[in-house]
Short mmCIF file of C-alpha atoms in Angstrom, two decimals:
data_model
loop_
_atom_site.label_atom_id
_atom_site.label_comp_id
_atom_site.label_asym_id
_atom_site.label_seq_id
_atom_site.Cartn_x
_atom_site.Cartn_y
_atom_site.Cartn_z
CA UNK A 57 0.00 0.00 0.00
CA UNK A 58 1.31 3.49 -1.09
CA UNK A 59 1.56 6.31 1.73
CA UNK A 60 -0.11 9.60 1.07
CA UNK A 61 3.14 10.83 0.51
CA UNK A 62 4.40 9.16 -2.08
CA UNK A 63 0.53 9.65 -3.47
CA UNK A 64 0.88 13.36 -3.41
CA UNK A 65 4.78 13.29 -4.71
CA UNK A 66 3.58 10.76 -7.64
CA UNK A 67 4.22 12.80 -11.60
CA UNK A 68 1.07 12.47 -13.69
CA UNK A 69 1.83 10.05 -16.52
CA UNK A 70 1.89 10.85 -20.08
CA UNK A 71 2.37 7.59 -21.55
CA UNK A 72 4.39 4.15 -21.53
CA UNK A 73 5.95 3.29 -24.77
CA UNK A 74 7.70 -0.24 -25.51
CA UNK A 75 10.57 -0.12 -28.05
CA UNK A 76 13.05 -2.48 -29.18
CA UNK A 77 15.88 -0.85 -30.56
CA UNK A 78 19.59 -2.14 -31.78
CA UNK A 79 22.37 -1.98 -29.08
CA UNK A 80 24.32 1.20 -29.16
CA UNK A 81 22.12 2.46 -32.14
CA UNK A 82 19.07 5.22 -30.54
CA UNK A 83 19.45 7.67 -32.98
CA UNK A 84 16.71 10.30 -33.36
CA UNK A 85 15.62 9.16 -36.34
CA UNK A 86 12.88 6.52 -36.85
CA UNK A 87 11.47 4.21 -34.99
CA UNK A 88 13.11 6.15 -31.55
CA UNK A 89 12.26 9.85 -33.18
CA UNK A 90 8.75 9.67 -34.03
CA UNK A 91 8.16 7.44 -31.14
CA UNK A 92 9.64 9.57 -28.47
CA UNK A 93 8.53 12.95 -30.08
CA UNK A 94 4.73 12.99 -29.90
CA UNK A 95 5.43 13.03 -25.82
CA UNK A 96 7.64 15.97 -26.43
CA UNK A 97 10.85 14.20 -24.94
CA UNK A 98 14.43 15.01 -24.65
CA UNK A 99 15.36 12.77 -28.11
CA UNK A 100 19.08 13.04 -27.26
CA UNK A 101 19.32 12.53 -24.24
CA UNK A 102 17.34 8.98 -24.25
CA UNK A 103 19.79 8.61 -26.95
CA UNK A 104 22.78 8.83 -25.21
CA UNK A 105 21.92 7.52 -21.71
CA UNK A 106 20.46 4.51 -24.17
CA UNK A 107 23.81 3.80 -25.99
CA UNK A 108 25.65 4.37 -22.66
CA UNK A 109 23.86 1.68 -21.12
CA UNK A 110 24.01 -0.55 -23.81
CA UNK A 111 27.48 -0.19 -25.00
CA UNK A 112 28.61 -3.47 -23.35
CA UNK A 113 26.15 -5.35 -25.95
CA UNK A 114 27.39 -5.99 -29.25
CA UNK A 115 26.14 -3.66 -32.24
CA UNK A 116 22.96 -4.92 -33.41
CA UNK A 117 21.64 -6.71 -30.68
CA UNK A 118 17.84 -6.10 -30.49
CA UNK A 119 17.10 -4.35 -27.04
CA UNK A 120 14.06 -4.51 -25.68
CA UNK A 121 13.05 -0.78 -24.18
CA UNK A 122 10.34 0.35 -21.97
CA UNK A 123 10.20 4.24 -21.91
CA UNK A 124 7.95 5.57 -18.93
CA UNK A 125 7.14 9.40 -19.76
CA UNK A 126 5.77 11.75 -17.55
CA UNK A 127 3.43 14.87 -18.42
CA UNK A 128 6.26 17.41 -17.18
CA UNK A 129 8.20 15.99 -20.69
CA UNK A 130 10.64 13.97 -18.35
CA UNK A 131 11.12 10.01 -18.58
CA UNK A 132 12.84 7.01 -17.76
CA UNK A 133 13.46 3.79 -19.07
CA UNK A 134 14.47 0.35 -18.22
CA UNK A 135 16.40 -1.83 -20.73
CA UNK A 136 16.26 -5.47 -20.55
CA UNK A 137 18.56 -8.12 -22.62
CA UNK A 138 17.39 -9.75 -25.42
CA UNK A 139 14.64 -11.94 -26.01
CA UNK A 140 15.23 -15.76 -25.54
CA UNK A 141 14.28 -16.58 -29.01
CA UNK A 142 17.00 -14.14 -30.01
CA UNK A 143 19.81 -15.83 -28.17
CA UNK A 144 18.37 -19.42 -29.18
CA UNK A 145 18.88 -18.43 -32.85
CA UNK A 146 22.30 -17.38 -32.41
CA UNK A 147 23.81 -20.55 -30.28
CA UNK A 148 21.86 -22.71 -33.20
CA UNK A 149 23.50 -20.75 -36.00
CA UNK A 150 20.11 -19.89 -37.86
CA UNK A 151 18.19 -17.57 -38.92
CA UNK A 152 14.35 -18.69 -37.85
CA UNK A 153 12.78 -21.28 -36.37
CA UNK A 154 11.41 -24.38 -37.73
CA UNK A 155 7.93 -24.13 -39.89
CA UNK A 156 6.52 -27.12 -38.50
CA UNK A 157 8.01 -27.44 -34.33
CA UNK A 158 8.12 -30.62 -33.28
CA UNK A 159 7.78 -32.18 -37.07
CA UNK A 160 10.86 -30.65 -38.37
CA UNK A 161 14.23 -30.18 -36.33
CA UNK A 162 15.74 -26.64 -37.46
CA UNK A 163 18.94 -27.23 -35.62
CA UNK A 164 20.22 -28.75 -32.20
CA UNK A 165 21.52 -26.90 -28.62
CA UNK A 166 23.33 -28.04 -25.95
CA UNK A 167 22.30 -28.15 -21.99
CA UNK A 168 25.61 -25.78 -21.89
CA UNK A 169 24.24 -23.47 -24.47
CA UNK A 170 20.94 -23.12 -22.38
CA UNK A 171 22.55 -22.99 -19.03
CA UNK A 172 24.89 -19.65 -20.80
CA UNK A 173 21.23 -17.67 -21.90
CA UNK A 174 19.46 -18.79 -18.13
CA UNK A 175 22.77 -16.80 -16.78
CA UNK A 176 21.71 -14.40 -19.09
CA UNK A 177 18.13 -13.95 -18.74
CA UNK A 178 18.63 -13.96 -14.37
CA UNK A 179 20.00 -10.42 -14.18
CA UNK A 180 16.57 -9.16 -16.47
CA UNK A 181 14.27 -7.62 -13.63
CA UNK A 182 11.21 -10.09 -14.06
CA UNK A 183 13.62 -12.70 -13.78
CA UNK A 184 16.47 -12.32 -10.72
CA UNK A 185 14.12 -14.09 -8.35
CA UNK A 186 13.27 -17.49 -10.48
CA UNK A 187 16.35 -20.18 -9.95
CA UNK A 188 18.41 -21.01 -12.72
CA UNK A 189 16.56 -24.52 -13.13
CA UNK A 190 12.88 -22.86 -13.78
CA UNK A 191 14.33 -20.25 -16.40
CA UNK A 192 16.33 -23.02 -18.19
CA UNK A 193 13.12 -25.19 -17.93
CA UNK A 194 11.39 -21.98 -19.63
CA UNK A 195 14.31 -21.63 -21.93
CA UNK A 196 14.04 -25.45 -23.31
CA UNK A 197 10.23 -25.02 -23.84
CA UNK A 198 11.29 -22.04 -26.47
CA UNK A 199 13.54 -23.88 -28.18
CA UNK A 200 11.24 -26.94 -28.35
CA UNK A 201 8.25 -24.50 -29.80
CA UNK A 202 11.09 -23.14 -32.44
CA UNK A 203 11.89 -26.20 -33.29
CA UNK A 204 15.39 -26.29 -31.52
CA UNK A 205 15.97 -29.95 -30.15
CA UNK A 206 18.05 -29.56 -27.18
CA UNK A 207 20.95 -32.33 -26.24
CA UNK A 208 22.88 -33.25 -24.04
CA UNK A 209 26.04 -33.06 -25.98
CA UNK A 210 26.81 -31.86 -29.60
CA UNK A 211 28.13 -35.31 -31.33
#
């Protein structure tokens, strides 16, 4: 339950807009521009504090971005790492998933390659209370709706 302080202190909201948007790559331009300038907000500086915080990601790597904006044209955002299906396409080497999931095996994983994206996916917000073993559980159910069998070792 919220205190009438924090109540009285809260800003109005504007909006909440969900992005995803390459790794170092916000530039004002679309989809972050058009997005971002309807609320009237800074464009630069979510551009900057964006690539700052991303910068440790390789170039390209879809980021998902939730951008809370406030009616006083201020904001803030939380960035979380890429999806799950993202990473499962890149430790499988291909480009999208199978066309028929449990008919036809795309390409094969192994318990390592999991256990690497669980690590992963633990320091995203929704995710740093769940154990490793219920994310990797989550993680193998992805890659078995993709199409991605998952072994034990690679033979």
């Amino acid at each position: 339950m919220s205190t009438l302080k924090e109540i009285l202190t809260r800003r109005p909201l504007a909006a909440t807009i969900r992005l995803t948007v390459p790794a170092g790559g916000a530039r004002p331009a679309p989809p972050v521009g058009p997005a971002l300038g309807q609320y009237r907000l800074n464009l630069m500086a979510f551009c900057k504090d964006f690539n700052a915080r991303t910068q440790k990601y390789k170039p390209d790597t879809p980021m998902a971005v939730t951008i809370t904006a406030y009616k006083d044209n201020t904001f803030e955002f939380i960035v979380k790492s890429p999806s799950v299906t993202w990473y499962l396409k890149k430790a499988a080497g291909i480009e999208s998933g199978s066309s028929r999931p449990s008919h036809v095996i795309a390409s094969s994983i192994t318990l390592k390659h999991v256990y690497e994206i669980a690590k992963i996916k633990q320091s995203d917000p929704y995710c740093q209370y769940m154990s490793l073993e219920s994310i990797s559980k989550s993680i193998i159910g992805t890659a078995n709706s993709m199409g991605i069998k998952v072994v034990k070792d690679l033979d």
